[in-house]
Coordinates of C-alpha atoms in Angstrom, one line a residue:
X16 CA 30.1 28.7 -7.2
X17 CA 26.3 28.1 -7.7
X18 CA 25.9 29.0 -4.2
X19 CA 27.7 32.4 -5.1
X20 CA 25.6 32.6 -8.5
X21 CA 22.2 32.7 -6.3
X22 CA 23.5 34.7 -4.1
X23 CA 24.2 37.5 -6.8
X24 CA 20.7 36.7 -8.7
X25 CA 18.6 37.6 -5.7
X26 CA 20.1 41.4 -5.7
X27 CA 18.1 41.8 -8.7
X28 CA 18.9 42.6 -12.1
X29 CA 21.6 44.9 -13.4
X30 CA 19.8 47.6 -15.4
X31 CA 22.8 50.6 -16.3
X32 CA 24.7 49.1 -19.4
X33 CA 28.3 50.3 -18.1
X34 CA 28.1 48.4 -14.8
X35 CA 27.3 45.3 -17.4
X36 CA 30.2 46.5 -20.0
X37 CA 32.6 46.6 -16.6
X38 CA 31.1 43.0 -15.3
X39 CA 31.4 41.2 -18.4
X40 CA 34.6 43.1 -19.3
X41 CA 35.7 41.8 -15.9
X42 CA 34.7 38.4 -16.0
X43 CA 36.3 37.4 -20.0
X44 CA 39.6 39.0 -18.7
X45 CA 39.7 36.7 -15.3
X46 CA 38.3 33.8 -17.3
X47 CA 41.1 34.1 -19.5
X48 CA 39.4 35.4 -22.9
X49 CA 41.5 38.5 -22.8
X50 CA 44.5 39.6 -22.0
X51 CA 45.1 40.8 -18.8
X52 CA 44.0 44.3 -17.2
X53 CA 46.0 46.7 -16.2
X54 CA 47.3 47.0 -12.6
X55 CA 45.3 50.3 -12.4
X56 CA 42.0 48.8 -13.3
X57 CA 41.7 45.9 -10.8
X58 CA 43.4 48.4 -7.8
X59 CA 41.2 49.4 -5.3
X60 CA 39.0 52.3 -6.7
X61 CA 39.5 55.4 -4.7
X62 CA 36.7 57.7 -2.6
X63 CA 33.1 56.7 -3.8
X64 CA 33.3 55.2 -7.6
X65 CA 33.4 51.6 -8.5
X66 CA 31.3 48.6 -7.8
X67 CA 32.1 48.3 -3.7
X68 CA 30.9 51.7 -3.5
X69 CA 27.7 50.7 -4.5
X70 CA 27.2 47.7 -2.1
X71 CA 28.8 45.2 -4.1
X72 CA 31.3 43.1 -2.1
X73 CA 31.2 40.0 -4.1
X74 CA 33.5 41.9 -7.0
X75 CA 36.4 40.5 -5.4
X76 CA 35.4 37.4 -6.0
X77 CA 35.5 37.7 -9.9
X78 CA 39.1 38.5 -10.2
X79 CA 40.2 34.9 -10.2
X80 CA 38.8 32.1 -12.6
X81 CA 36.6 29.0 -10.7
X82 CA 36.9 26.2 -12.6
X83 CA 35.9 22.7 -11.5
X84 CA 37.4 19.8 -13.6
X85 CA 36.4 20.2 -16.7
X86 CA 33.2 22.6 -16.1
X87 CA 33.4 26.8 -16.8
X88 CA 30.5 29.4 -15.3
X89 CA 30.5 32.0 -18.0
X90 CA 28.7 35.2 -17.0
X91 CA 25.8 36.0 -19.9
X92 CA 24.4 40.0 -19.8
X93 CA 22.0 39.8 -22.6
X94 CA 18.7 41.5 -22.5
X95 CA 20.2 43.6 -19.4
X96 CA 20.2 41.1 -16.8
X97 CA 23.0 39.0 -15.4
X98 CA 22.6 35.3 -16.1
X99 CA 25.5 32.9 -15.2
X100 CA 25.7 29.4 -17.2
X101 CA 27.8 26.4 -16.2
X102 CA 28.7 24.1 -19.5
X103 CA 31.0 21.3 -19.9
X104 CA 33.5 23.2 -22.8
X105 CA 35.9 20.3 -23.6
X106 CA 32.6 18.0 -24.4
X107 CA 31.0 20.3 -26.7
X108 CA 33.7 21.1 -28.4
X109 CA 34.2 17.4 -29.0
X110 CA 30.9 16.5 -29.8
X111 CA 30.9 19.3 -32.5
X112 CA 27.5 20.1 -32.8
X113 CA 26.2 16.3 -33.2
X114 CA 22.4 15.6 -31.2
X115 CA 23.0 13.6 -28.3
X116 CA 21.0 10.4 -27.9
X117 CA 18.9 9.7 -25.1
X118 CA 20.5 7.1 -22.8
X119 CA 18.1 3.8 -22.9
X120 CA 16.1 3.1 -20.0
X121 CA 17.3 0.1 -18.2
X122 CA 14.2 -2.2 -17.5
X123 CA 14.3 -3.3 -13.7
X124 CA 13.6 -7.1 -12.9
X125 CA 10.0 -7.0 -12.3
X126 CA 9.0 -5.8 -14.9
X127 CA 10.8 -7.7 -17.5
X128 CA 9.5 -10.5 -15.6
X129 CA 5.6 -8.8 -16.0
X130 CA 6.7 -8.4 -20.1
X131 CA 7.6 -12.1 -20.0
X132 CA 4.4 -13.1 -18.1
X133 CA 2.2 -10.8 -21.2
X134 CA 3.8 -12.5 -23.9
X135 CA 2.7 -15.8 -22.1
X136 CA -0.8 -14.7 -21.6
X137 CA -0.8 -13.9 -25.2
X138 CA 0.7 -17.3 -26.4
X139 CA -2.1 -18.8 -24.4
X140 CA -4.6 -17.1 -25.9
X141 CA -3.9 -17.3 -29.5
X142 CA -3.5 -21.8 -28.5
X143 CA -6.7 -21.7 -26.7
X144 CA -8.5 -20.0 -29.1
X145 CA -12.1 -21.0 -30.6
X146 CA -10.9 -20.8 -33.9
X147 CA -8.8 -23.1 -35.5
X148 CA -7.8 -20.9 -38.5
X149 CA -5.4 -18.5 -35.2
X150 CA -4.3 -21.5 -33.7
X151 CA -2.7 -22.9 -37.2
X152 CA -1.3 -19.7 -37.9
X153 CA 0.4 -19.2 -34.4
X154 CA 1.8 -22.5 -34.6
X155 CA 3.1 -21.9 -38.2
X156 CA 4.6 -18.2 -37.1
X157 CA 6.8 -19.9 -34.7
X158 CA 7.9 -22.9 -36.3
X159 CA 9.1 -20.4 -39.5
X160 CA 11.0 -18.2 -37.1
X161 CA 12.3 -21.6 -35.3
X162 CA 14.0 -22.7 -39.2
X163 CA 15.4 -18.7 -39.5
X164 CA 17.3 -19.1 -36.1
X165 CA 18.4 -22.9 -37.0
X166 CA 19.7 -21.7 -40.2
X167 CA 21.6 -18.9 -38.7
X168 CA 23.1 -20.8 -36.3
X169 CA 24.2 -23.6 -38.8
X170 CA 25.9 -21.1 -40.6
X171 CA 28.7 -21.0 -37.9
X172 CA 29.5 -24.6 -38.8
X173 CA 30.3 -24.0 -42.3
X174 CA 34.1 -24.2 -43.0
X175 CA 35.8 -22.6 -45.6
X176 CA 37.8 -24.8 -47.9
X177 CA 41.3 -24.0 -48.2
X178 CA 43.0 -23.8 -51.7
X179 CA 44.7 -27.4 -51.6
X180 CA 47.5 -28.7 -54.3
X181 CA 46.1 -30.8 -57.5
X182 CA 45.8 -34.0 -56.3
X183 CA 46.5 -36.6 -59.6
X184 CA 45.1 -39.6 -58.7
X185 CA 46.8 -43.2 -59.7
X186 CA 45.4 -44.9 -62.6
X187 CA 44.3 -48.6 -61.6
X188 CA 44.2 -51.3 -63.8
X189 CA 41.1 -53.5 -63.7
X190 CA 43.3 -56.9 -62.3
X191 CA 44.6 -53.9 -59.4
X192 CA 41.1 -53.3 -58.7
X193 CA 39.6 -56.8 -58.8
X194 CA 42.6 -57.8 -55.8
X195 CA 42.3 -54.5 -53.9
X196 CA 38.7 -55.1 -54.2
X197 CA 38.7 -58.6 -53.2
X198 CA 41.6 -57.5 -49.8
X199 CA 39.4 -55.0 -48.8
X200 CA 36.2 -57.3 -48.5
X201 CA 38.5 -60.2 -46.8
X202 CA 40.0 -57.5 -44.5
X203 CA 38.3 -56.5 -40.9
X204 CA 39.6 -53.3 -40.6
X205 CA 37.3 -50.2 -40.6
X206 CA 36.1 -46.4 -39.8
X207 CA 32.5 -45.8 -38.5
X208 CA 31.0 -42.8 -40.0
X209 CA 27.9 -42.5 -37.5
X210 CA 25.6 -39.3 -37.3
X211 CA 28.5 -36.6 -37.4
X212 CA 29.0 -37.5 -40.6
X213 CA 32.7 -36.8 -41.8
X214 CA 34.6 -34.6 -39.7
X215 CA 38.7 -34.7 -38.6
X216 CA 38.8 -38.0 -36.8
X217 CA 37.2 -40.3 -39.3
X218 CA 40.0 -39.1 -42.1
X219 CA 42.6 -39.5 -38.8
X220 CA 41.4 -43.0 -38.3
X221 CA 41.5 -43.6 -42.1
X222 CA 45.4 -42.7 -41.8
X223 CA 46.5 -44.8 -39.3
X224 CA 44.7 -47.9 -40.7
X225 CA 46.9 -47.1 -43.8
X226 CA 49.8 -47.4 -41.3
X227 CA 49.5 -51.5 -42.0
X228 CA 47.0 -52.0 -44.4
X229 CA 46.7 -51.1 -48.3
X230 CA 43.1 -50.6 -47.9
X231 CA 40.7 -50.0 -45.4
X232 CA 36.5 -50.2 -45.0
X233 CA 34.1 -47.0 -44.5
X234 CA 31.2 -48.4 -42.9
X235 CA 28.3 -45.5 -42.7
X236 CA 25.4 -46.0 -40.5
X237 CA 22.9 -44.0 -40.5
X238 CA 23.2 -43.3 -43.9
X239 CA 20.6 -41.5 -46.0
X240 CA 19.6 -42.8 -49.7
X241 CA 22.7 -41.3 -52.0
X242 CA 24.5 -39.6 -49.0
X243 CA 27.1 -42.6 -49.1
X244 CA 28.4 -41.0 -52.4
X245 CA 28.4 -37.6 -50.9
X246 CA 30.9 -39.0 -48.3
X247 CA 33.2 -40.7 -50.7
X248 CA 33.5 -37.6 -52.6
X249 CA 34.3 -35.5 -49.3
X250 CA 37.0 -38.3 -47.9
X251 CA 38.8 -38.9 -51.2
X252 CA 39.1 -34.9 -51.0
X253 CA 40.2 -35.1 -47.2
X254 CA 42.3 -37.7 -47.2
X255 CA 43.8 -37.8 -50.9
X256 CA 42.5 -42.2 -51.3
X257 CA 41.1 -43.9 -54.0
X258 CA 37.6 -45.5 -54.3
X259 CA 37.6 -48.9 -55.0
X260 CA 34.0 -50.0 -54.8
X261 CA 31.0 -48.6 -52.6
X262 CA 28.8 -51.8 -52.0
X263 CA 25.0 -52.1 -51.4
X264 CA 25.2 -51.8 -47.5
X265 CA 26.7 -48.0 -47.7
X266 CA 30.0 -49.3 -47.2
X267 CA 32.9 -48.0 -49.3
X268 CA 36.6 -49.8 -50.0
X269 CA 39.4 -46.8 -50.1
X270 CA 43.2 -47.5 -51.5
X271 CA 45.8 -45.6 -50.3
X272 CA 47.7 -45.3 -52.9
X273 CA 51.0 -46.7 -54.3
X274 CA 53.6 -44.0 -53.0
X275 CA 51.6 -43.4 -49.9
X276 CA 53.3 -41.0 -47.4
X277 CA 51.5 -40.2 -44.0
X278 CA 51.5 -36.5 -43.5
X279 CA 52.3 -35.1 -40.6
X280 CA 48.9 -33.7 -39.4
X281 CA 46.7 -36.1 -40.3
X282 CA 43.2 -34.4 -39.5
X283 CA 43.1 -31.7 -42.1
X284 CA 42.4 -28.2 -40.8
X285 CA 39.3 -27.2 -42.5
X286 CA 37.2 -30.1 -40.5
X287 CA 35.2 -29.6 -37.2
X288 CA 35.8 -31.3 -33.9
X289 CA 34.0 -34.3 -32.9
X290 CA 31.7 -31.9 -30.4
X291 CA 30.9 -29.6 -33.6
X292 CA 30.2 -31.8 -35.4
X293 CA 27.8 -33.4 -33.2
X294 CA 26.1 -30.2 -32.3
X295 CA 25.6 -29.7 -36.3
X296 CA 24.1 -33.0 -36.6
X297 CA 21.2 -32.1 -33.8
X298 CA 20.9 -28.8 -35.8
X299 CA 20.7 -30.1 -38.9
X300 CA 18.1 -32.9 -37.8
X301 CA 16.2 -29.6 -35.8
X302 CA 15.7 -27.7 -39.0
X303 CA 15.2 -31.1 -40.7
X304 CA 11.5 -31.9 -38.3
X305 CA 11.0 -28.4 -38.3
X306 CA 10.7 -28.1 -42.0
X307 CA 8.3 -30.8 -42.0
X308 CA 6.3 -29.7 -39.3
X309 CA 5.9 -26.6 -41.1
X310 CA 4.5 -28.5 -44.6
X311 CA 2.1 -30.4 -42.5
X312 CA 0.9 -26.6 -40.7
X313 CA 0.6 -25.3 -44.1
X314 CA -1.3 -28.3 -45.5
X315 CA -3.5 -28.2 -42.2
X316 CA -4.1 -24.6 -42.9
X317 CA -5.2 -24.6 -47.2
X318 CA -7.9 -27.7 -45.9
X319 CA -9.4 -25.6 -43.5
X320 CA -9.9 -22.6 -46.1
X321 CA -11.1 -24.8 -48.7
X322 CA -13.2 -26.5 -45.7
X323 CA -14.5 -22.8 -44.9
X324 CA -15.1 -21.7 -48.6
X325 CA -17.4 -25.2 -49.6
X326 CA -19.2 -24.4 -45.8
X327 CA -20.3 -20.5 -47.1
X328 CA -21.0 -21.8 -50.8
X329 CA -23.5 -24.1 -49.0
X330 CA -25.3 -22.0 -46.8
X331 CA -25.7 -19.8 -49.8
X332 CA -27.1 -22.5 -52.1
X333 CA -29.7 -23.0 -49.1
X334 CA -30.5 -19.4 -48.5
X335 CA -31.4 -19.0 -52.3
X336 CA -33.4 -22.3 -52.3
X337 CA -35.7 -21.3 -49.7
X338 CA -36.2 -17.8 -50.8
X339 CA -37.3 -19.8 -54.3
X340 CA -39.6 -21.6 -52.2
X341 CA -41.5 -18.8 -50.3
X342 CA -41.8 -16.3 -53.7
X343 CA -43.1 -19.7 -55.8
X344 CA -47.1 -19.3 -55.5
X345 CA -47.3 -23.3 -57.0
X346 CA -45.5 -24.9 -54.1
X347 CA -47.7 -23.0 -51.6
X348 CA -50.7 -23.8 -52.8
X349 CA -50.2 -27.3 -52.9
X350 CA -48.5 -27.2 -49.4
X351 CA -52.1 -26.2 -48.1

């Protein structure tokens, strides 16, 4: 069809407007704009009149619709000349006037390899620069934007509490606590809570120590300063126990209960795995030395300014003295 369009543009342009009129008139009617013709108007045209009289053998051609796919030629006879367009209907009509974006230019290999190798250079630049004041700052730009990426990827860890049943815990006497006290220190049986901290197998392990004993021992290593209450709170929510007595060495007694009845899961559901809650841990100790790190920058940083700012006061103190000196007629003369 394009081949057939050229073809018909290099006759040159179609100046009577009738010929046009009959062309276009032809063209909507085949395309299927219009109703059909009559029989008379698309017979062969008698003696000398009509368009194959003139030398135009192509007019044949028009009296059946090409289509491919999805894609129309419409025939366009504005400003006296014949133009033909090819347009993809169906997708404009879709798209309904909105702008089309450009497609984004994939990058090849090489050259995100050469944007790579810039950034580098530039890195290198900014740490082996002559002034301090760009190396601080460069440092301290990417530890901040270290802590933003550690805190959004600890907030994938964070698991929603379900909406549990009141739990009414059993009121002890002080004789009950003195002897569950004083089992639970005789006793040898107990849960590690190492650097995951509390997650589903500790309050598992909890359960099936309850299996045979009244009471069992929490022993947690490493353990902060006041994070040993933190975890008594969270396992007497988990695991529905009683706190008998946390001693000095961050260990903590736990009671069952009197009417004790395992459940049937015995890791609750809003807990994380034993390999999340590891890979929390290393985040959380991450954002930890990176937070301090970043004090330390920031410290580093307000000495050198202050450093800077007693430097410039000085040199203008000096300045000032000697001009004093040079303007002061007494101190020359007794100079010579």
């Amino acid at each position: 069809m394009a081949a057939l369009a050229a073809r018909i543009l290099r006759r040159g342009p179609v100046r009577s407007s009738t010929r046009l009129a009959s062309i276009s008139g032809s063209w909507d009617r085949m395309c299927g704009s219009a109703p059909s013709p009559p029989a008379a108007l698309l017979a062969r045209p008698c003696g000398g009149s009509g368009p194959e009289a003139h030398g135009w053998s192509w007019w044949r051609c028009f009296r059946q619709p090409v289509r491919c796919g999805s894609t129309a030629v419409r025939l366009d006879t504005d400003g006296g000349f014949a133009r033909f367009s090819v347009r993809d209907m169906e997708g404009a009509k879709q798209k309904g006037g909105q702008k089309q974006q450009p497609p984004k230019k994939k990058m090849s290999r090489k050259a995100k390899v050469n944007q790579l190798k810039w950034y580098r250079l530039k890195a290198k630049k900014k740490m082996k620069s002559p002034n301090p004041e760009v190396r601080i700052r460069y440092k301290l730009e990417k530890a901040k934007r270290k802590e933003e990426w550690l805190i959004e990827k600890l907030r994938k860890y964070e698991v929603p509490r379900t909406p549990e049943p009141v739990h009414d815990p059993e009121i002890l006497t002080e004789e009950e606590k003195f002897y569950l006290k004083r089992t639970g220190d005789k006793k040898k049986n107990y849960v590690p809570v190492g650097r995951r901290g509390v997650f589903g197998g500790v309050v598992l392990n909890m359960h099936l120590h309850w299996k045979k004993h009244q009471t069992v021992k929490v022993v947690c290593k490493p353990c902060r300063p006041g994070q040993v209450y933190e975890y008594a709170e969270e396992l007497t929510r988990l695991s529905k126990g009683t706190v008998i007595d946390i001693k000095p060495n961050n260990t903590i007694i736990f009671y069952r209960g009197k009417n004790y009845v395992q459940p049937k899961v015995m890791s609750p559901p809003d807990t994380l795995s034993k390999q999340k809650a590891l890979e929390k841990y290393r985040y959380e100790q991450s954002l930890q030395h990176t937070s301090q790190f970043i004090e330390k920058l920031e410290k580093e940083l307000e000495d050198y300014q202050k450093h800077v700012a007693l430097f410039k006061n000085r040199e203008g103190a000096t300045s000032v003295d000697e001009e004093t000196t040079v303007d002061d007629p007494t101190v020359t003369s007794y100079s010579e």
